[in-house]
Amino acid sequence: MIPILELKTQYAEIQQELEEAVLEALRGTHYILGSQVSAFEQEFAHYHGQDDAVGVGSGTEALHLALRALELKPGDEVLCPTFTFIATAGAVGLAGGTPVFVDVDPCLYALDPKLLEEKINPRTRAIVVVHLFGHPAPMGPIMEIANRHNLVVIEDCAQATGAAYEGKKVGTLGHFGCFSFFPSKNLGGLGDGGMVLADTPERLDAVRMLRGHGSRVKYYHEVLGTNSRLDTLQAAGLRVKLRHLDRWNERRRAVAARYTEHLKEVVSVPGEAPDSYHVYHQYTIRVPERDQVKAELAEKGVGSMIYYPVSLHLQEAFRDLGQTEGSYPVSEKAQKEVLSLPMFPELDEARQDQVIEAVQAVTATRVAKAG
Ligand SMILES: *Cc1c(COP(=O)(O)O)cnc(C)c1O
C-alpha cells in the first residue's frame, strides 16, 4: 500500500544530524525553554524575515494564545472558514469568542473574501484565515477588508509553512501567524509543537506572557495564562529540519506538478493562484462518488484520505451555534468530493506512477459506466 504520508524515508535521510542534535539537547539537561528554544525561535523568525517568534506547545495553542491576546469578551465574534480542521474555530471558542463561519472558495478552499463583508457587524473582532492544504489564502483582498473594518487577522499556517503570497511568506501577512509542528506537517517535529509570529513586539510579548502563566517576572502574574511552551527536545530537532524545509517543499511541488500533468484530464486537480507559492501539504482532488473511488484506490494499493468529511458548522461540537445543513453550499459540496492522494517529499517517481495509473484506471471505468 502506498501510504498517504510516510516519515521513515525522511528520517533515514537526516538520521545522523537529527539524532546528534536531539542527543546533544538531551545530554544538556536543560529541558524547558533555554538556548535550543530561543535559537529555534530566532531561526524560524529569520526564515520569515522577522526578528522574533514565540514557541508554543502546539498549533492549536498557537491559535488559542494569539486569540487570547485579543482579550475577547463574551459575544465577540471571530470569522473563520467552515472548511478546515476543528482547531481553527475551536481555538476561538477556547479563547472566549464566538466563531462565525464563512463559506470557502471552491478552488482554493480558502475563506472567500466576497462572502466576508456580509458577516461583519459591530461584534466582529477578528478573522482567522487558513492556508488550507498549503495554498495561501487570498490575503490581499482579505487584509483590505480587515483593515477597513479594523479587524485583527490571524493566519492559521499549520498546513503551509514556507508557502508565500506575492513573494511574502505566510504568517507575515496578517497580524499573527500561527504554525503547527505536528509530525505530519510540512515542518514536522518529533511530537507536538507550534510557533507564533506577530507584526508588532507588543503582540508577540502578549503571547509570550500567556504561554508562561501570564508572567513576565517569575512568580508575578499579570493575567491568567497557561503552560504551553515549545519543548526543548522538539526545538533541537526542528532546528535541523528547518534547514531542509525549502528543499522538501520543492519536492512536494514536483510531485504535485507530475500528478497534475497526468490527472488534469480525468479528475478535478488542485488550483494554484498566480503570485502564490503552494507547498502542497495535501494534494487534494475532487471526484464524484468519492467514497467508492477511495475504496477502489485502496484495492489497487493506493492510500487516500478525506480532509475533511464534515464542515465545522455541522460538527456536534458547534451545535450550540444553531447552524443547519444548506447554509454553506461550497463547503458542503467539497466535503462530499474531496480526496487527498499520497503526498510527501520522498515519494519517488515509481510510486507516483502507481498513484497516477490507479486514479486513471478508477476514473476510466466510471466514465465508461456513465457512457
Ligand atoms: C494541524 C492543524 C492545526 C492544529 O495544529 P496542532 O499542532 O495539531 O495543534 C490547526 N489548524 C489546521 C488547519 C491544521 O491543519
Tab-separated table of C-alpha atoms and ligand atoms in Angstrom:
chain	number	residue	atom	x	y	z
A	1	MET	CA	0.000	0.000	0.000
A	2	ILE	CA	1.312	3.451	-0.870
A	3	PRO	CA	0.585	5.464	2.266
A	4	ILE	CA	-0.758	8.997	2.151
A	5	LEU	CA	2.209	10.011	4.309
A	6	GLU	CA	5.456	8.247	5.149
A	7	LEU	CA	8.068	9.634	7.545
A	8	LYS	CA	10.563	6.743	7.508
A	9	THR	CA	12.500	7.719	4.367
A	10	GLN	CA	12.910	11.285	5.560
A	11	TYR	CA	14.081	10.085	8.956
A	12	ALA	CA	16.725	7.865	7.369
A	13	GLU	CA	17.877	10.748	5.164
A	14	ILE	CA	18.610	13.088	8.080
A	15	GLN	CA	19.067	10.480	10.827
A	16	GLN	CA	22.627	11.369	11.773
A	17	GLU	CA	22.250	15.145	12.100
A	18	LEU	CA	18.830	14.783	13.740
A	19	GLU	CA	19.950	12.244	16.327
A	20	GLU	CA	23.127	14.203	17.114
A	21	ALA	CA	21.143	17.396	17.699
A	22	VAL	CA	18.499	15.751	19.866
A	23	LEU	CA	21.093	13.784	21.829
A	24	GLU	CA	23.060	16.963	22.492
A	25	ALA	CA	19.911	18.636	23.844
A	26	LEU	CA	19.103	15.521	25.875
A	27	ARG	CA	22.564	15.482	27.429
A	28	GLY	CA	22.364	19.238	28.029
A	29	THR	CA	19.592	18.528	30.624
A	30	HIS	CA	18.032	21.966	30.141
A	31	TYR	CA	14.616	20.653	29.196
A	32	ILE	CA	12.335	23.687	29.379
A	33	LEU	CA	12.995	26.675	27.076
A	34	GLY	CA	16.710	27.561	27.234
A	35	SER	CA	19.100	28.045	24.350
A	36	GLN	CA	17.593	25.450	21.961
A	37	VAL	CA	14.157	27.057	22.055
A	38	SER	CA	15.418	30.635	21.750
A	39	ALA	CA	17.783	29.654	18.915
A	40	PHE	CA	14.948	27.961	17.029
A	41	GLU	CA	12.634	30.930	17.664
A	42	GLN	CA	15.273	33.189	16.122
A	43	GLU	CA	15.945	30.886	13.178
A	44	PHE	CA	12.254	30.434	12.461
A	45	ALA	CA	11.694	34.205	12.690
A	46	HIS	CA	14.638	34.929	10.367
A	47	TYR	CA	13.379	32.348	7.873
A	48	HIS	CA	10.275	34.553	7.736
A	49	GLY	CA	12.218	37.814	7.541
A	50	GLN	CA	11.195	38.699	11.116
A	51	ASP	CA	13.133	39.418	14.299
A	52	ASP	CA	11.365	37.227	16.807
A	53	ALA	CA	8.875	34.406	17.337
A	54	VAL	CA	7.336	32.547	20.290
A	55	GLY	CA	7.439	28.748	20.515
A	56	VAL	CA	4.338	27.121	21.996
A	57	GLY	CA	3.026	23.639	22.749
A	58	SER	CA	1.086	23.003	19.509
A	59	GLY	CA	-0.564	24.647	16.531
A	60	THR	CA	-3.833	24.676	18.430
A	61	GLU	CA	-2.146	26.549	21.283
A	62	ALA	CA	-0.572	28.992	18.820
A	63	LEU	CA	-4.074	29.924	17.613
A	64	HIS	CA	-5.537	29.866	21.114
A	65	LEU	CA	-2.873	32.174	22.582
A	66	ALA	CA	-2.974	34.609	19.638
A	67	LEU	CA	-6.750	34.829	20.163
A	68	ARG	CA	-6.313	35.159	23.941
A	69	ALA	CA	-4.060	38.146	23.256
A	70	LEU	CA	-7.111	39.909	21.762
A	71	GLU	CA	-8.881	39.796	25.146
A	72	LEU	CA	-12.193	38.746	23.611
A	73	LYS	CA	-15.340	39.403	25.609
A	74	PRO	CA	-18.367	37.088	25.639
A	75	GLY	CA	-20.290	37.623	22.418
A	76	ASP	CA	-17.276	38.864	20.460
A	77	GLU	CA	-17.277	37.273	17.033
A	78	VAL	CA	-14.393	35.860	15.044
A	79	LEU	CA	-14.860	34.973	11.393
A	80	CYS	CA	-13.335	31.737	10.120
A	81	PRO	CA	-13.793	29.331	7.233
A	82	THR	CA	-16.084	26.344	7.783
A	83	PHE	CA	-13.978	24.011	5.639
A	84	THR	CA	-10.909	23.411	7.819
A	85	PHE	CA	-9.597	21.411	10.762
A	86	ILE	CA	-11.512	21.814	14.039
A	87	ALA	CA	-8.647	23.670	15.765
A	88	THR	CA	-9.186	26.802	13.633
A	89	ALA	CA	-12.599	27.530	15.120
A	90	GLY	CA	-12.070	25.527	18.311
A	91	ALA	CA	-9.379	27.983	19.352
A	92	VAL	CA	-11.880	30.837	19.003
A	93	GLY	CA	-14.213	29.107	21.452
A	94	LEU	CA	-11.352	28.298	23.851
A	95	ALA	CA	-10.346	31.979	23.851
A	96	GLY	CA	-13.866	33.046	24.834
A	97	GLY	CA	-15.129	34.194	21.439
A	98	THR	CA	-17.884	33.004	19.125
A	99	PRO	CA	-16.831	31.530	15.788
A	100	VAL	CA	-18.833	32.834	12.831
A	101	PHE	CA	-18.399	30.655	9.788
A	102	VAL	CA	-17.786	31.841	6.251
A	103	ASP	CA	-18.018	29.660	3.152
A	104	VAL	CA	-14.916	28.952	1.093
A	105	ASP	CA	-13.702	29.400	-2.453
A	106	PRO	CA	-14.441	26.174	-4.417
A	107	CYS	CA	-10.986	26.071	-5.990
A	108	LEU	CA	-8.557	27.046	-3.201
A	109	TYR	CA	-10.751	26.153	-0.167
A	110	ALA	CA	-9.760	29.437	1.472
A	111	LEU	CA	-12.214	31.771	3.088
A	112	ASP	CA	-13.993	33.543	0.215
A	113	PRO	CA	-13.377	37.320	0.504
A	114	LYS	CA	-16.612	38.022	-1.412
A	115	LEU	CA	-18.601	36.487	1.453
A	116	LEU	CA	-16.711	38.182	4.287
A	117	GLU	CA	-18.283	41.587	4.473
A	118	GLU	CA	-21.879	40.403	4.911
A	119	LYS	CA	-20.776	38.618	8.126
A	120	ILE	CA	-19.133	41.659	9.699
A	121	ASN	CA	-21.070	43.524	12.405
A	122	PRO	CA	-20.144	45.662	15.440
A	123	ARG	CA	-19.331	42.493	17.478
A	124	THR	CA	-16.802	41.231	14.938
A	125	ARG	CA	-13.247	41.443	16.284
A	126	ALA	CA	-11.039	39.245	14.138
A	127	ILE	CA	-10.685	36.889	11.189
A	128	VAL	CA	-8.864	33.561	11.251
A	129	VAL	CA	-7.610	32.817	7.755
A	130	VAL	CA	-6.487	29.275	6.869
A	131	HIS	CA	-3.924	28.490	4.183
A	132	LEU	CA	-5.537	25.118	3.633
A	133	PHE	CA	-3.605	22.232	2.071
A	134	GLY	CA	-0.562	24.529	1.727
A	135	HIS	CA	-2.126	27.077	-0.634
A	136	PRO	CA	-2.047	30.709	0.580
A	137	ALA	CA	-5.450	32.329	1.102
A	138	PRO	CA	-6.112	35.494	-0.961
A	139	MET	CA	-4.541	37.785	1.628
A	140	GLY	CA	-4.686	40.981	-0.469
A	141	PRO	CA	-8.491	41.284	-0.548
A	142	ILE	CA	-8.831	39.830	2.972
A	143	MET	CA	-6.433	42.378	4.511
A	144	GLU	CA	-8.126	45.198	2.619
A	145	ILE	CA	-11.496	44.283	4.164
A	146	ALA	CA	-9.963	43.653	7.605
A	147	ASN	CA	-8.172	46.999	7.655
A	148	ARG	CA	-11.289	48.846	6.556
A	149	HIS	CA	-13.233	47.325	9.481
A	150	ASN	CA	-10.352	47.450	11.953
A	151	LEU	CA	-10.245	43.668	12.436
A	152	VAL	CA	-7.263	41.616	13.596
A	153	VAL	CA	-6.197	38.912	11.140
A	154	ILE	CA	-4.777	35.647	12.453
A	155	GLU	CA	-3.233	33.340	9.875
A	156	ASP	CA	-3.594	29.618	10.510
A	157	CYS	CA	-0.389	28.482	8.792
A	158	ALA	CA	-0.483	24.939	10.210
A	159	GLN	CA	-0.510	23.375	6.733
A	160	ALA	CA	1.545	25.979	4.929
A	161	THR	CA	4.988	26.560	6.471
A	162	GLY	CA	7.117	28.006	3.667
A	163	ALA	CA	4.203	28.992	1.397
A	164	ALA	CA	4.193	32.544	0.035
A	165	TYR	CA	1.747	35.096	-1.317
A	166	GLU	CA	3.052	37.793	-3.649
A	167	GLY	CA	6.569	36.904	-2.575
A	168	LYS	CA	5.867	37.195	1.175
A	169	LYS	CA	5.829	34.129	3.409
A	170	VAL	CA	2.512	33.205	5.004
A	171	GLY	CA	2.417	34.115	8.676
A	172	THR	CA	3.821	37.586	7.927
A	173	LEU	CA	0.827	38.954	6.008
A	174	GLY	CA	-1.695	39.342	8.837
A	175	HIS	CA	-1.276	40.437	12.458
A	176	PHE	CA	-0.465	36.986	13.854
A	177	GLY	CA	0.942	33.903	12.131
A	178	CYS	CA	0.263	30.559	13.841
A	179	PHE	CA	2.195	27.419	12.932
A	180	SER	CA	2.000	23.736	13.846
A	181	PHE	CA	4.883	21.271	14.040
A	182	PHE	CA	2.653	18.214	14.324
A	183	PRO	CA	4.776	15.443	12.753
A	184	SER	CA	2.742	15.227	9.542
A	185	LYS	CA	3.008	18.946	8.718
A	186	ASN	CA	5.479	20.308	6.146
A	187	LEU	CA	7.823	21.202	9.015
A	188	GLY	CA	7.028	18.395	11.433
A	189	GLY	CA	8.613	17.786	14.822
A	190	LEU	CA	9.101	14.620	16.851
A	191	GLY	CA	5.852	15.276	18.677
A	192	ASP	CA	3.606	18.293	19.236
A	193	GLY	CA	4.823	21.862	18.861
A	194	GLY	CA	3.832	25.250	17.483
A	195	MET	CA	5.019	28.805	16.855
A	196	VAL	CA	3.568	32.304	16.746
A	197	LEU	CA	4.770	35.250	14.664
A	198	ALA	CA	3.295	38.725	15.046
A	199	ASP	CA	3.543	42.064	13.309
A	200	THR	CA	4.479	44.003	16.472
A	201	PRO	CA	6.688	43.225	19.504
A	202	GLU	CA	3.692	44.060	21.748
A	203	ARG	CA	1.530	41.353	20.189
A	204	LEU	CA	4.354	38.837	20.440
A	205	ASP	CA	5.023	39.780	24.064
A	206	ALA	CA	1.390	39.184	24.931
A	207	VAL	CA	1.639	35.639	23.538
A	208	ARG	CA	4.965	35.028	25.296
A	209	MET	CA	3.420	36.076	28.586
A	210	LEU	CA	0.334	33.900	28.078
A	211	ARG	CA	2.382	30.769	27.291
A	212	GLY	CA	4.050	31.032	30.726
A	213	HIS	CA	1.172	31.566	33.157
A	214	GLY	CA	0.732	35.251	32.391
A	215	SER	CA	4.050	36.212	33.877
A	216	ARG	CA	6.968	38.358	32.685
A	217	VAL	CA	8.788	38.264	36.014
A	218	LYS	CA	8.895	34.840	37.637
A	219	TYR	CA	6.075	34.321	40.201
A	220	TYR	CA	4.424	37.664	39.373
A	221	HIS	CA	1.333	37.024	37.238
A	222	GLU	CA	-0.388	39.817	35.310
A	223	VAL	CA	-3.125	37.708	33.736
A	224	LEU	CA	-4.242	34.087	33.849
A	225	GLY	CA	-2.172	32.388	31.198
A	226	THR	CA	-1.394	28.748	30.666
A	227	ASN	CA	1.539	26.396	30.348
A	228	SER	CA	2.227	25.973	26.659
A	229	ARG	CA	5.864	26.125	25.692
A	230	LEU	CA	7.685	24.588	22.764
A	231	ASP	CA	9.559	21.605	24.161
A	232	THR	CA	13.361	21.862	24.199
A	233	LEU	CA	13.933	18.485	22.526
A	234	GLN	CA	11.424	19.434	19.821
A	235	ALA	CA	13.269	22.692	19.211
A	236	ALA	CA	16.567	20.820	18.806
A	237	GLY	CA	15.038	18.524	16.175
A	238	LEU	CA	13.142	21.318	14.423
A	239	ARG	CA	16.317	23.394	14.045
A	240	VAL	CA	17.758	20.572	11.944
A	241	LYS	CA	14.576	20.099	9.941
A	242	LEU	CA	14.104	23.806	9.187
A	243	ARG	CA	17.343	23.672	7.181
A	244	HIS	CA	15.703	21.157	4.820
A	245	LEU	CA	12.255	22.716	4.578
A	246	ASP	CA	12.684	24.609	1.291
A	247	ARG	CA	14.097	21.546	-0.438
A	248	TRP	CA	11.248	19.377	0.880
A	249	ASN	CA	8.627	21.902	-0.247
A	250	GLU	CA	10.217	21.990	-3.711
A	251	ARG	CA	9.965	18.203	-3.889
A	252	ARG	CA	6.297	18.328	-2.877
A	253	ARG	CA	5.734	20.793	-5.709
A	254	ALA	CA	7.492	18.480	-8.158
A	255	VAL	CA	5.268	15.555	-7.101
A	256	ALA	CA	2.202	17.791	-7.449
A	257	ALA	CA	3.254	19.040	-10.891
A	258	ARG	CA	3.608	15.462	-12.095
A	259	TYR	CA	0.237	14.412	-10.643
A	260	THR	CA	-1.422	17.419	-12.271
A	261	GLU	CA	0.176	16.806	-15.649
A	262	HIS	CA	-1.208	13.261	-15.760
A	263	LEU	CA	-4.503	13.682	-13.935
A	264	LYS	CA	-5.876	17.002	-15.117
A	265	GLU	CA	-7.875	15.366	-17.905
A	266	VAL	CA	-9.539	12.784	-15.645
A	267	VAL	CA	-10.276	14.488	-12.309
A	268	SER	CA	-10.559	17.977	-10.883
A	269	VAL	CA	-6.995	18.839	-9.771
A	270	PRO	CA	-5.916	21.474	-7.205
A	271	GLY	CA	-5.634	25.054	-8.417
A	272	GLU	CA	-2.668	27.373	-7.960
A	273	ALA	CA	-3.344	31.113	-7.928
A	274	PRO	CA	-0.869	33.381	-9.711
A	275	ASP	CA	1.551	35.009	-7.252
A	276	SER	CA	1.055	32.112	-4.828
A	277	TYR	CA	3.718	29.626	-3.807
A	278	HIS	CA	1.751	26.478	-2.938
A	279	VAL	CA	3.574	23.996	-0.677
A	280	TYR	CA	1.185	21.076	-1.149
A	281	HIS	CA	0.689	19.895	2.390
A	282	GLN	CA	-2.030	17.875	0.667
A	283	TYR	CA	-2.701	17.111	-2.969
A	284	THR	CA	-6.479	17.122	-2.987
A	285	ILE	CA	-8.554	16.150	-5.996
A	286	ARG	CA	-12.345	16.332	-6.434
A	287	VAL	CA	-14.302	13.328	-7.652
A	288	PRO	CA	-17.966	12.364	-7.753
A	289	GLU	CA	-18.742	9.062	-5.936
A	290	ARG	CA	-15.737	9.857	-3.791
A	291	ASP	CA	-16.205	7.075	-1.225
A	292	GLN	CA	-16.292	4.384	-3.933
A	293	VAL	CA	-13.267	5.911	-5.649
A	294	LYS	CA	-11.429	5.801	-2.330
A	295	ALA	CA	-12.314	2.120	-1.847
A	296	GLU	CA	-11.259	1.215	-5.396
A	297	LEU	CA	-7.945	3.043	-4.982
A	298	ALA	CA	-7.335	1.070	-1.790
A	299	GLU	CA	-7.948	-2.176	-3.737
A	300	LYS	CA	-5.202	-1.055	-6.106
A	301	GLY	CA	-2.834	-0.397	-3.216
A	302	VAL	CA	-3.149	3.388	-3.132
A	303	GLY	CA	-3.940	5.099	0.152
A	304	SER	CA	-6.030	8.271	0.290
A	305	MET	CA	-7.682	10.428	2.945
A	306	ILE	CA	-10.707	12.679	3.275
A	307	TYR	CA	-9.812	16.133	4.573
A	308	TYR	CA	-12.479	16.943	5.714
A	309	PRO	CA	-15.639	14.814	5.790
A	310	VAL	CA	-17.683	17.220	7.947
A	311	SER	CA	-17.617	21.023	7.673
A	312	LEU	CA	-17.235	22.784	11.007
A	313	HIS	CA	-20.730	24.319	11.013
A	314	LEU	CA	-22.122	20.741	11.005
A	315	GLN	CA	-19.892	19.449	13.812
A	316	GLU	CA	-21.543	18.267	17.045
A	317	ALA	CA	-19.098	20.446	18.986
A	318	PHE	CA	-20.647	23.565	17.415
A	319	ARG	CA	-24.312	22.539	17.662
A	320	ASP	CA	-24.968	25.451	20.042
A	321	LEU	CA	-24.313	27.845	17.153
A	322	GLY	CA	-27.523	26.504	15.579
A	323	GLN	CA	-26.181	26.151	12.045
A	324	THR	CA	-28.064	23.905	9.641
A	325	GLU	CA	-27.246	21.982	6.515
A	326	GLY	CA	-27.529	24.036	3.345
A	327	SER	CA	-26.114	27.286	4.698
A	328	TYR	CA	-22.563	26.804	3.353
A	329	PRO	CA	-23.069	25.110	-0.017
A	330	VAL	CA	-19.482	25.252	-1.314
A	331	SER	CA	-18.088	23.655	1.810
A	332	GLU	CA	-20.850	21.049	1.968
A	333	LYS	CA	-20.184	20.049	-1.650
A	334	ALA	CA	-16.430	19.896	-1.006
A	335	GLN	CA	-16.848	17.571	1.983
A	336	LYS	CA	-18.553	15.049	-0.323
A	337	GLU	CA	-15.988	15.221	-3.148
A	338	VAL	CA	-12.500	15.874	-1.779
A	339	LEU	CA	-9.892	13.153	-1.740
A	340	SER	CA	-6.251	13.644	-0.820
A	341	LEU	CA	-3.649	11.474	-2.547
A	342	PRO	CA	-0.275	10.289	-1.207
A	343	MET	CA	1.946	13.361	-0.814
A	344	PHE	CA	5.336	13.630	0.859
A	345	PRO	CA	8.728	14.861	-0.397
A	346	GLU	CA	10.250	11.373	-0.631
A	347	LEU	CA	7.517	9.916	-2.853
A	348	ASP	CA	9.582	8.537	-5.730
A	349	GLU	CA	8.544	8.504	-9.391
A	350	ALA	CA	7.753	4.778	-9.430
A	351	ARG	CA	5.209	5.219	-6.660
A	352	GLN	CA	3.901	8.459	-8.203
A	353	ASP	CA	3.252	6.442	-11.380
A	354	GLN	CA	1.338	3.821	-9.409
A	355	VAL	CA	-0.873	6.532	-7.908
A	356	ILE	CA	-1.422	8.164	-11.309
A	357	GLU	CA	-2.248	4.859	-13.022
A	358	ALA	CA	-4.646	3.842	-10.257
A	359	VAL	CA	-6.529	7.155	-10.393
A	360	GLN	CA	-6.684	6.972	-14.203
A	361	ALA	CA	-7.976	3.376	-14.107
A	362	VAL	CA	-10.593	4.043	-11.445
A	363	THR	CA	-11.928	7.123	-13.205
A	364	ALA	CA	-11.813	5.452	-16.665
A	365	THR	CA	-14.195	2.674	-15.551
A	366	ARG	CA	-16.560	5.332	-14.188
A	367	VAL	CA	-16.534	7.311	-17.437
A	368	ALA	CA	-17.192	4.050	-19.348
A	369	LYS	CA	-20.055	3.146	-16.962
A	370	ALA	CA	-21.558	6.633	-17.208
A	371	GLY	CA	-21.278	6.490	-21.027
B	1	LIG	C1	-2.866	20.706	12.309
B	1	LIG	C2	-3.721	21.902	12.246
B	1	LIG	C3	-3.955	22.711	13.379
B	1	LIG	C4	-3.544	22.328	14.763
B	1	LIG	O1	-2.219	22.041	14.960
B	1	LIG	P1	-1.792	21.062	16.162
B	1	LIG	O2	-0.319	21.274	16.237
B	1	LIG	O3	-2.167	19.684	15.751
B	1	LIG	O4	-2.485	21.502	17.383
B	1	LIG	C5	-4.687	23.862	13.207
B	1	LIG	N1	-5.192	24.218	12.023
B	1	LIG	C6	-5.012	23.464	10.922
B	1	LIG	C7	-5.602	23.922	9.623
B	1	LIG	C8	-4.292	22.269	10.993
B	1	LIG	O5	-4.143	21.524	9.913
